[in-house]
Amino acid sequence: MPKIVDHELQKAKVAEATWRVIQKHGIEQASVRNIAEEAGISVGSMRHYFSTQSELLSYSMKRVSERVSQRIYDTVFSGDLMQDIPSLLHEVLPTDNEKRLEMEVWFSFVVKSLSDDSLRTLRHQVDDELRSIFVTVFNGLSESQLLLPGLDFAIEVERFYAVLDGLAIHAVMRPERVTPEVMVAVIRRHLLSLCQPGVHSMAQKPDSNAKKEQPRDT
Amino acid sequence: MPKIVDHELQKAKVAEATWRVIQKHGIEQASVRNIAEEAGISVGSMRHYFSTQSELLSYSMKRVSERVSQRIYDTVFSGDLMQDIPSLLHEVLPTDNEKRLEMEVWFSFVVKSLSDDSLRTLRHQVDDELRSIFVTVFNGLSESQLLLPGLDFAIEVERFYAVLDGLAIHAVMRPERVTPEVMVAVIRRHLLSLCQPGVHSMAQKPDSNAKKEQPRDT
DNA sequence: CCTTATTTAATACAAATGTGCTAAAATCAA
DNA sequence: TTGATTTTAGCACATTTGTATTAAATAAGG
């Protein structure tokens, strides 16, 4: 009988090597040779798991999305929406090095998917999933009667989702400015701005984020 | 005397050819040969304007940013902030095919700049410029005493900027969902949410965007 | 210790890449 | 028209690319 190797584990190892290559040298350097070297195996060996480069990249992109999904799935909820929504979004935003790696790689794949049909579908799926989180969020807030009256849900979903992805991009591009603390503060502020005054922020000092800073002249 | 060719005009032509190649086939296909073919000139000829590929890409990226700056600069203002701010952001967001091309190409360069030092500086400059617009916006709103009291300017700047870039990304990725109308509505809603009730939206029917839609179950 | 199925490594090859070099074409002043 | 000078085109060359093929190494069953 043959040498037994965990196929899935090897594929995952190669996928993670792909991420590192992309982060360090850009997706244009994600050649089969560079990835094999990063993974510590030979090209011929790698081809046993991925018969084409396109397969390899698709799989690597899928693995990123699965990692993010897993993170969301693993999030523990308290029942307090004003606590749970920031917690959830904290797991999506690049608030540590591991998540930043994922996000940088994800953006690389996303941009590539603009001109690569084999990646487009997955991008749309992930986009739909992520967006549906915000639909769920608004349903939850609405049922708990925390929301301000008269909100246009469709617009608010797009707005909240835009805040999330905008923060994510900015955190990746300017980590020294858009720190985890800034991200959390922005998310919390946005959430509070959608809710009735007074009702929200149970077990959280109310309004502690609303310092009255003066704008600087420019 | 030699043949006279408008150097700058030729360089601009090549830069725009670069954009089209990137939009159609991705930045990894932005080779000197592909770009020269798209521009309708020979490789040897192109090398007369850009001695290296790195130069070519840097210049093309710079041209995109200049186009956006020019658009901002050309925007005419009415004096009514509640009108002018959406107008200004409308010029930045990908609200038509030309601007969508720019934005797709810009994102390609931005992602590449994560692993290419020769592009990093320009990205930071543009980022700083764009962000400073929001500082200016908040200064203006503050001076006109339109703002809600107690706002944390630093957080609000990041939030508004995140809404902008998030919308831009989503519009590029999902143009059928994030239409120009949606973008305008989100921007307007965000702006209004920052301002005192009643005071805002001169010459604009107040609250016309606030339909009471119900969230759909998912 | 063999046998055998499977993984791994190495090599091969055509295509595409960036860049250098050379000769032809084109243009304006004389 | 002539001549000077720049633009243009084409080829050359070493590297890197994706993929195919082939031989060696490996591990489990007999």
XYZ file of C-alpha atoms in Angstrom, chain B residues 2-180:
179
model
C 13.686 66.269 -35.520
C 10.200 64.999 -35.649
C 8.199 66.833 -33.028
C 5.934 64.770 -30.817
C 4.059 66.024 -27.809
C 5.824 64.010 -25.185
C 3.277 64.538 -22.444
C 0.394 63.731 -24.702
C 1.986 60.478 -25.781
C 2.696 59.513 -22.192
C -0.904 60.238 -21.287
C -2.085 58.098 -24.198
C 0.041 55.214 -22.998
C -1.209 55.673 -19.436
C -4.806 55.441 -20.593
C -3.996 52.339 -22.602
C -2.583 50.912 -19.385
C -5.872 51.581 -17.621
C -7.830 49.751 -20.297
C -5.511 46.750 -20.155
C -5.843 46.613 -16.378
C -9.613 46.887 -16.510
C -9.978 44.264 -19.202
C -7.368 41.725 -18.176
C -6.109 42.615 -14.727
C -2.907 44.259 -13.594
C -0.926 41.016 -13.958
C -1.526 41.340 -17.703
C -0.200 44.883 -17.764
C 2.972 43.874 -19.584
C 4.874 46.280 -21.779
C 3.830 44.317 -24.847
C 0.127 44.263 -24.027
C 0.111 47.938 -23.177
C 2.013 48.913 -26.313
C -0.424 46.946 -28.435
C -3.407 48.566 -26.694
C -1.831 51.987 -27.251
C -1.199 51.166 -30.894
C 2.553 51.691 -30.799
C 5.572 49.424 -30.688
C 7.358 48.310 -27.565
C 10.565 50.004 -28.643
C 8.668 53.217 -29.166
C 7.053 53.048 -25.772
C 10.367 52.452 -24.114
C 11.328 55.902 -25.367
C 8.782 57.427 -22.992
C 9.106 54.952 -20.139
C 12.500 53.344 -19.774
C 11.226 50.752 -17.320
C 7.913 49.074 -16.655
C 7.949 50.299 -13.082
C 8.080 53.877 -14.364
C 5.154 53.193 -16.657
C 2.976 51.825 -13.884
C 3.885 54.581 -11.444
C 2.999 57.183 -14.039
C -0.270 55.467 -14.889
C -1.219 55.379 -11.242
C -0.323 59.019 -10.815
C -2.475 59.923 -13.807
C -5.491 58.244 -12.243
C -5.076 60.213 -9.072
C -4.679 63.417 -11.070
C -7.881 62.747 -12.962
C -9.745 62.370 -9.681
C -8.118 65.490 -8.225
C -9.056 67.420 -11.347
C -12.636 66.268 -11.026
C -12.756 67.470 -7.441
C -11.168 70.735 -8.412
C -13.669 71.294 -11.225
C -16.678 70.806 -8.988
C -18.764 73.952 -8.734
C -20.136 74.856 -5.357
C -23.394 76.568 -4.514
C -22.566 77.629 -0.981
C -25.158 75.312 0.496
C -23.141 72.630 2.263
C -26.015 70.168 2.280
C -25.962 70.411 -1.491
C -22.245 70.787 -2.088
C -21.001 67.887 -0.010
C -23.061 65.306 -1.918
C -22.037 66.976 -5.174
C -18.389 66.720 -4.278
C -18.620 63.088 -3.239
C -20.592 62.337 -6.368
C -17.493 63.351 -8.318
C -15.334 60.932 -6.360
C -17.660 57.925 -6.396
C -17.864 55.677 -9.470
C -21.159 57.077 -10.699
C -20.512 56.561 -14.401
C -18.425 54.361 -16.683
C -15.497 56.729 -16.839
C -15.268 57.022 -13.073
C -15.808 53.301 -12.681
C -12.821 52.647 -14.941
C -10.734 54.972 -12.810
C -11.882 53.327 -9.608
C -11.255 49.765 -10.793
C -7.790 50.732 -11.947
C -7.179 52.644 -8.752
C -8.048 49.644 -6.601
C -5.720 47.509 -8.710
C -2.893 49.929 -8.050
C -3.800 50.239 -4.391
C -3.605 46.504 -3.836
C -0.367 46.319 -5.770
C 1.025 49.135 -3.646
C 0.767 46.830 -0.633
C 3.781 44.931 -1.920
C 5.358 47.525 -4.231
C 7.266 50.308 -2.528
C 7.386 52.460 -5.651
C 3.595 52.884 -5.459
C 3.204 53.161 -1.712
C 4.042 56.858 -1.390
C 1.487 57.969 -3.942
C -1.182 55.863 -2.294
C -0.486 57.524 1.032
C -0.575 60.977 -0.524
C -3.925 60.378 -2.189
C -5.286 58.804 0.967
C -4.218 61.821 3.008
C -5.715 64.227 0.498
C -9.018 62.440 0.357
C -9.201 62.176 4.114
C -8.480 65.869 4.480
C -11.602 66.554 2.469
C -13.623 65.113 5.304
C -11.778 67.200 7.835
C -12.704 70.214 5.754
C -16.283 69.012 5.519
C -16.586 68.751 9.274
C -14.968 72.124 9.755
C -17.484 73.614 7.375
C -20.447 71.960 9.017
C -19.181 72.973 12.402
C -18.730 76.626 11.448
C -22.195 76.705 9.921
C -23.478 75.262 13.203
C -25.271 72.501 11.388
C -23.675 69.654 13.311
C -25.226 67.755 16.141
C -23.521 68.630 19.408
C -21.114 66.272 21.119
C -19.646 64.634 18.046
C -16.166 63.134 18.203
C -14.588 64.657 15.115
C -11.786 62.144 14.748
C -14.209 59.235 14.820
C -16.702 60.953 12.559
C -14.047 61.697 9.961
C -13.027 58.057 9.874
C -16.633 56.965 9.697
C -17.585 59.260 6.843
C -14.416 58.384 4.952
C -15.186 54.695 5.490
C -18.681 55.178 4.095
C -17.191 56.760 1.000
C -14.603 54.097 0.257
C -16.948 51.302 1.239
C -19.536 52.615 -1.201
C -16.888 52.965 -3.878
C -15.738 49.367 -3.467
C -19.269 48.050 -3.432
C -20.225 50.064 -6.474
C -17.288 48.632 -8.393
C -18.008 45.098 -7.234
C -21.797 45.156 -7.402
C -22.828 47.943 -9.775
C -26.271 46.433 -10.276
C -27.003 46.750 -6.563
C -24.996 49.829 -5.585
C -26.231 52.185 -8.277
C -25.499 55.903 -8.426
